[in-house]
XYZ file of C-alpha atoms in Angstrom:
325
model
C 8.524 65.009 -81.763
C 8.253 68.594 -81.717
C 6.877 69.957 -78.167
C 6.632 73.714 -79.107
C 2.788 73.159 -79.442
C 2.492 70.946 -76.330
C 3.035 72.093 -72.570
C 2.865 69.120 -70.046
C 0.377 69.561 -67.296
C 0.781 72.520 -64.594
C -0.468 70.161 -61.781
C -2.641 67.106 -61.559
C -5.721 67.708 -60.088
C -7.337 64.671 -58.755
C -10.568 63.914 -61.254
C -14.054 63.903 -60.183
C -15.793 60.775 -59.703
C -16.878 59.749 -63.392
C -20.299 58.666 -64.154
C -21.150 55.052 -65.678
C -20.619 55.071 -69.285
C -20.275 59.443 -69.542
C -22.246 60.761 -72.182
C -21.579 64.084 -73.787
C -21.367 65.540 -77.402
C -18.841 66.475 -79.801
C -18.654 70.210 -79.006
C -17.951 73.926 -80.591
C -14.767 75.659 -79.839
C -14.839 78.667 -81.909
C -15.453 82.083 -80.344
C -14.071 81.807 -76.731
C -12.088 79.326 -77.527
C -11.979 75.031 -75.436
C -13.623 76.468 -72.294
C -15.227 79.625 -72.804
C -16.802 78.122 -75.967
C -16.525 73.901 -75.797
C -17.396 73.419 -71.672
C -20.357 76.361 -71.800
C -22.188 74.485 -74.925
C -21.371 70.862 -72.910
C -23.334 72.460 -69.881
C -26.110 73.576 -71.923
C -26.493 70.159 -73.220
C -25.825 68.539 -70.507
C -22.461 66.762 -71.906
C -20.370 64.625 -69.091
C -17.904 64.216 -71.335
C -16.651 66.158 -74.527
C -14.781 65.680 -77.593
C -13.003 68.883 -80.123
C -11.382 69.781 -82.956
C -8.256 71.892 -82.067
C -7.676 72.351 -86.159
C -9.368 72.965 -89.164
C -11.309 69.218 -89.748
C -11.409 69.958 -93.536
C -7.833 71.113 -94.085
C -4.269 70.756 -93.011
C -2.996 73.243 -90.698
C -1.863 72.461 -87.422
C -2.340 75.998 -85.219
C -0.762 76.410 -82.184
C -2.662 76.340 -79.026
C -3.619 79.342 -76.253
C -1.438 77.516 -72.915
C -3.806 79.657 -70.786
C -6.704 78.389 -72.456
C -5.301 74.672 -72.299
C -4.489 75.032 -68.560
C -8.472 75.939 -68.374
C -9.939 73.448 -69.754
C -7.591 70.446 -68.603
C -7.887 71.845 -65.241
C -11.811 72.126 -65.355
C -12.327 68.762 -66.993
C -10.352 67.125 -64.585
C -12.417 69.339 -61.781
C -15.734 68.321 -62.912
C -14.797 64.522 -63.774
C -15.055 65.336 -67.713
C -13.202 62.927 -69.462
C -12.389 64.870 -73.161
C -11.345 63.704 -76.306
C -9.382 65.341 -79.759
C -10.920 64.059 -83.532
C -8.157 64.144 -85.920
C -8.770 66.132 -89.275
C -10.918 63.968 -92.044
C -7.694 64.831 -94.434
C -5.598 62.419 -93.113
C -5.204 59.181 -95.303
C -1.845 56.791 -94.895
C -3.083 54.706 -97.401
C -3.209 57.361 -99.751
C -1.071 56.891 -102.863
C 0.403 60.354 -102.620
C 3.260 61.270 -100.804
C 2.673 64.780 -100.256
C -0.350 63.417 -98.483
C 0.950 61.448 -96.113
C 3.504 63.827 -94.820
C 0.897 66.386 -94.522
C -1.220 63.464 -92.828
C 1.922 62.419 -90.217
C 2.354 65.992 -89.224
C -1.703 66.689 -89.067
C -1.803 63.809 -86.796
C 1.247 64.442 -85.004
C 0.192 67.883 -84.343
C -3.446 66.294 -83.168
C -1.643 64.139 -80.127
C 0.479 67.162 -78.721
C -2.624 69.098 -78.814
C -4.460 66.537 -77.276
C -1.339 65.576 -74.502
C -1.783 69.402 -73.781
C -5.373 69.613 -72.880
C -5.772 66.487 -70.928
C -7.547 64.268 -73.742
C -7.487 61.127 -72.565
C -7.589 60.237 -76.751
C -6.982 61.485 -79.988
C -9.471 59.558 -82.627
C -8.124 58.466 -86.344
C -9.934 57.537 -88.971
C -8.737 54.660 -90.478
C -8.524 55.450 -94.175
C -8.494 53.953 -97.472
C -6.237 52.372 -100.169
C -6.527 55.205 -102.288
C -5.220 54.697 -106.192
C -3.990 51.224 -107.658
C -0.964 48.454 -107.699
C 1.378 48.820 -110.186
C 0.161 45.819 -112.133
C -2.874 46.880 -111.469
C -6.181 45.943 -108.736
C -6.408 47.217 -105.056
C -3.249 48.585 -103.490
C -4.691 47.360 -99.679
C -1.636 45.828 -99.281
C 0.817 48.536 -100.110
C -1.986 50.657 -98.135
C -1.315 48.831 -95.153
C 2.283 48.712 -95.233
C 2.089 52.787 -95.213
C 0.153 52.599 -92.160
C 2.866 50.823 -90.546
C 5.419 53.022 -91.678
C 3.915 56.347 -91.049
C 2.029 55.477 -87.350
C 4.219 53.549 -85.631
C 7.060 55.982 -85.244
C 3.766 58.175 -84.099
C 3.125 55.376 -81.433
C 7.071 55.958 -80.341
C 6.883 59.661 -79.790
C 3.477 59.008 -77.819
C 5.304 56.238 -75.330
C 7.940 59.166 -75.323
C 5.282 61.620 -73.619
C 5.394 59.917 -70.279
C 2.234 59.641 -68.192
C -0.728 61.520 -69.463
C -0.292 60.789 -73.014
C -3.627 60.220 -74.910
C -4.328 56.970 -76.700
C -4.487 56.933 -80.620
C -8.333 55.601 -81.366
C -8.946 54.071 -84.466
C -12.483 54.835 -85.660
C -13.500 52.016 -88.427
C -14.990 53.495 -91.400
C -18.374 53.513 -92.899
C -16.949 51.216 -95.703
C -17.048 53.827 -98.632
C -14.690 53.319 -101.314
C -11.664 51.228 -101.035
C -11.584 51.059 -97.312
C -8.590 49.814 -94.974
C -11.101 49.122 -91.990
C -14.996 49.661 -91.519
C -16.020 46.034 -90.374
C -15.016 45.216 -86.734
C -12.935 41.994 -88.340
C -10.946 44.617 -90.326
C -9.358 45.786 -86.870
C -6.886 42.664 -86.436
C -4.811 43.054 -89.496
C -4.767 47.077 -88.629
C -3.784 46.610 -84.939
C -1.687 43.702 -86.251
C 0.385 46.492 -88.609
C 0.672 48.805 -85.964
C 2.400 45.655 -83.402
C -0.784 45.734 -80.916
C 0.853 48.943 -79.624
C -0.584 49.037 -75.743
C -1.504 52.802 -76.718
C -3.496 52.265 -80.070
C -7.271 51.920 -78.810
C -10.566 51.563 -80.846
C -13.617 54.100 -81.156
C -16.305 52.475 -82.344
C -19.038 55.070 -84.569
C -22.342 52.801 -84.355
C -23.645 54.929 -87.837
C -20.139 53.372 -89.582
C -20.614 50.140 -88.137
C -24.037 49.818 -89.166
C -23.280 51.378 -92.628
C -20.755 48.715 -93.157
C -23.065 45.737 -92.424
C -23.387 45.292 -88.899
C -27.186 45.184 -88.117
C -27.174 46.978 -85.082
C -31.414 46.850 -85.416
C -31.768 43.395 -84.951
C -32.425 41.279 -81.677
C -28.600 40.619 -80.638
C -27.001 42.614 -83.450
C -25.890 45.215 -80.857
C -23.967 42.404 -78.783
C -22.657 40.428 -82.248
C -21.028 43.553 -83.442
C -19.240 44.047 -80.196
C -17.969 40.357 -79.882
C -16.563 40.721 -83.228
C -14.828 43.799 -81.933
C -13.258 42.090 -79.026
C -12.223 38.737 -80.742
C -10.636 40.935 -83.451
C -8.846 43.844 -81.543
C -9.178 42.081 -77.725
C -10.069 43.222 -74.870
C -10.348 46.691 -73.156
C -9.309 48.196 -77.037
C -12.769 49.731 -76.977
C -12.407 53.143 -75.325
C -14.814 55.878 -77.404
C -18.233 55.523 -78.674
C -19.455 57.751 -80.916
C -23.079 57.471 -80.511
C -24.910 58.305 -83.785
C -28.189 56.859 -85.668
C -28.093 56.407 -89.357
C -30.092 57.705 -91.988
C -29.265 54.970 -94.385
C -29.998 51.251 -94.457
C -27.617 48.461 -92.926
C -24.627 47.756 -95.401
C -25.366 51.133 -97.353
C -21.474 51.979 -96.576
C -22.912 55.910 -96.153
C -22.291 57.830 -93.604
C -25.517 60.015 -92.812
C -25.616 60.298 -89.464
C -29.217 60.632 -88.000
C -30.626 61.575 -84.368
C -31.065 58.732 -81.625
C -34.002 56.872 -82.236
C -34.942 59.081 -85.614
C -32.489 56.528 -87.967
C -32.882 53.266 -89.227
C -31.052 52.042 -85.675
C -33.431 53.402 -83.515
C -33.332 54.121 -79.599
C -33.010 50.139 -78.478
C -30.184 49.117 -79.575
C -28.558 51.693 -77.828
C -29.956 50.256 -74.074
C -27.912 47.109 -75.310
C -25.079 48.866 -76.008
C -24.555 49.896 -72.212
C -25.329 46.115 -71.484
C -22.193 44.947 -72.886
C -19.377 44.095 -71.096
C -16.861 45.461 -73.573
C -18.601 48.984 -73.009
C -18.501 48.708 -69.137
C -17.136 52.699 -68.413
C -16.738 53.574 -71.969
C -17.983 57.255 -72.465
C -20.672 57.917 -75.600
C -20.061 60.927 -77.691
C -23.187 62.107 -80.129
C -21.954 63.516 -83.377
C -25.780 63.996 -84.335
C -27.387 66.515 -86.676
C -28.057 69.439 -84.570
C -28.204 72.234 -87.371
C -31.908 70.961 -88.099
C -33.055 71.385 -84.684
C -31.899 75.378 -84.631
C -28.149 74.486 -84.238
C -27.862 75.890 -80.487
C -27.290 72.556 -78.945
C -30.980 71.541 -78.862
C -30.170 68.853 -80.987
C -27.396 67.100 -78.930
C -29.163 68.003 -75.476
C -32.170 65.748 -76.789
C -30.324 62.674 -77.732
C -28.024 62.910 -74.620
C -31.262 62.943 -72.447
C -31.891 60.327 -74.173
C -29.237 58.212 -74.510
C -29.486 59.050 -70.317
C -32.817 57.279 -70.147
C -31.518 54.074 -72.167
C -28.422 53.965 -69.821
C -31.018 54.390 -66.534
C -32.774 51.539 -67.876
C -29.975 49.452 -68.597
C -28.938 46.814 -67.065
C -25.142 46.859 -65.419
C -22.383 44.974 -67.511
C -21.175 41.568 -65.496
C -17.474 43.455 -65.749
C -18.855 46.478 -64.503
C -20.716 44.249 -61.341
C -17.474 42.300 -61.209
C -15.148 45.114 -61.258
């Protein structure tokens, strides 16, 4: 792995106490860059924990971070008990028929870790991609899809173990189920982890708009807690590590993602309480990846449905694990 992008951690600092189940926002960078830009909008929100882009989302280069700017951040999250997070670029795709595209996807991806090793994230989340084109003889090419994954992550899981301490987890974020699909419903995640050897540093983010897209009914009585049991007998326990909070615009099974503001979806505000009741979520942070452009795009948006999501967590009551542990 190439560590020109990636300087280790100055010093540790020892971390703030972190709150129950953090709750913060996917954040801008742009401008002033992780901490004059990404911490000052998660303060106006009120964020406690925060999750970036440190490339293009939409496109394939891999830029070289600001070690300055890196040193502030990690340092300040760690200060303030902010436990941070790096989203991959959409691009990526190892089950894409193209080679060109997977190289560009192992080296997007690649890039994504070191980024995230060098600003503290505790993760790095993946989506989990699609068999894209068809088998020789014709039909799906999930198979063949799945056989890329293993070929073109798991030296990526190597190079992580190879960090040392400090390295973030890879997160795999199941899919809305649009198009062909390698993983959007939480059974999905066995034969994926199972492809990837359980690697002890391959965790799960679950997006609760994907999940319900792809026919989890989060809106029923009990959905909230079905969909998470599924989760843990497929992937086990303590794989859950990210939730990315987010209501849906579209009906259960629709396989769209349309992500909608909490409580103003098809989910609504409820199911959310339940989801802090779980004990697979005991101390897993929420990030909202909400529309905030319609409410004047200056963080309004996200500060409402972290308030929010604050209120459902006050009301909440405490996971057994959490009691326990």
């Amino acid at each position: 792995m190439n560590t020109a992008v990636a300087a280790p951690p100055a010093a540790a600092v020892p971390p703030a106490a972190p709150a129950r189940n953090p709750i913060g926002a996917h954040v801008p960078v742009a401008a002033r860059g992780l901490a004059g830009t990404g911490l000052a909008y998660a303060r106006r929100v009120g964020a406690e924990t925060v999750q970036v882009f440190v490339a293009n989302p939409r496109g394939w280069a891999t830029p070289p971070g600001n070690p300055a700017q890196d040193e502030e951040f990690r340092t300040a999250c760690a200060e303030q008990g902010i436990p941070a997070y790096v989203h991959a670029p959409y691009l990526i795709n190892f089950g894409s028929d193209n080679a060109a595209t997977r190289e560009r996807s192992a080296a997007s991806l690649r890039h994504s870790l070191l980024r995230g090793h060098a600003i503290g994230a505790a993760g790095v989340v993946l989506h989990t991609g699609s068999a894209v084109g068809t088998a020789p003889g014709g039909g799906s090419r999930r198979a063949e899809a799945m056989a890329q994954v293993r070929a073109d992550v798991r030296p990526l899981l190597d190079e992580l173990d190879a960090l040392g301490d400090g390295a973030p987890l890879l997160l795999l974020e199941p899919t809305a189920g649009q198009g062909s699909s390698l993983c959007s419903r939480m059974e999905d995640l066995a034969a994926y982890l199972d492809a990837l050897d359980a690697h002890p540093m391959v965790g799960v983010c679950l997006d609760t708009c994907h999940a319900f897209a792809a026919g989890h009914d989060l809106a029923v009585p009990g959905g909230v807690g079905a969909a998470l049991d599924a989760l843990v007998a497929a992937a086990g326990p303590d794989r859950l590590r990210l939730i990315h909070a987010n209501d849906s615009e579209d009906a259960v099974g629709a396989r769209k993602d349309r992500h909608a503001n909490i409580g103003a979806g098809l989910i609504g505000a409820e199911p959310f309480r339940e989801l802090f009741e779980h004990p697979a979520t005991a101390g897993v942070p929420l990030v909202v990846e909400t529309p905030d452009r319609k409410h004047g795009g200056d963080g309004t948006g996200h500060a409402m449905d972290i308030a929010l999501l604050k209120e459902l967590r006050e009301r909440a009551a405490v996971p057994a694990r959490a009691l326990s542990g």
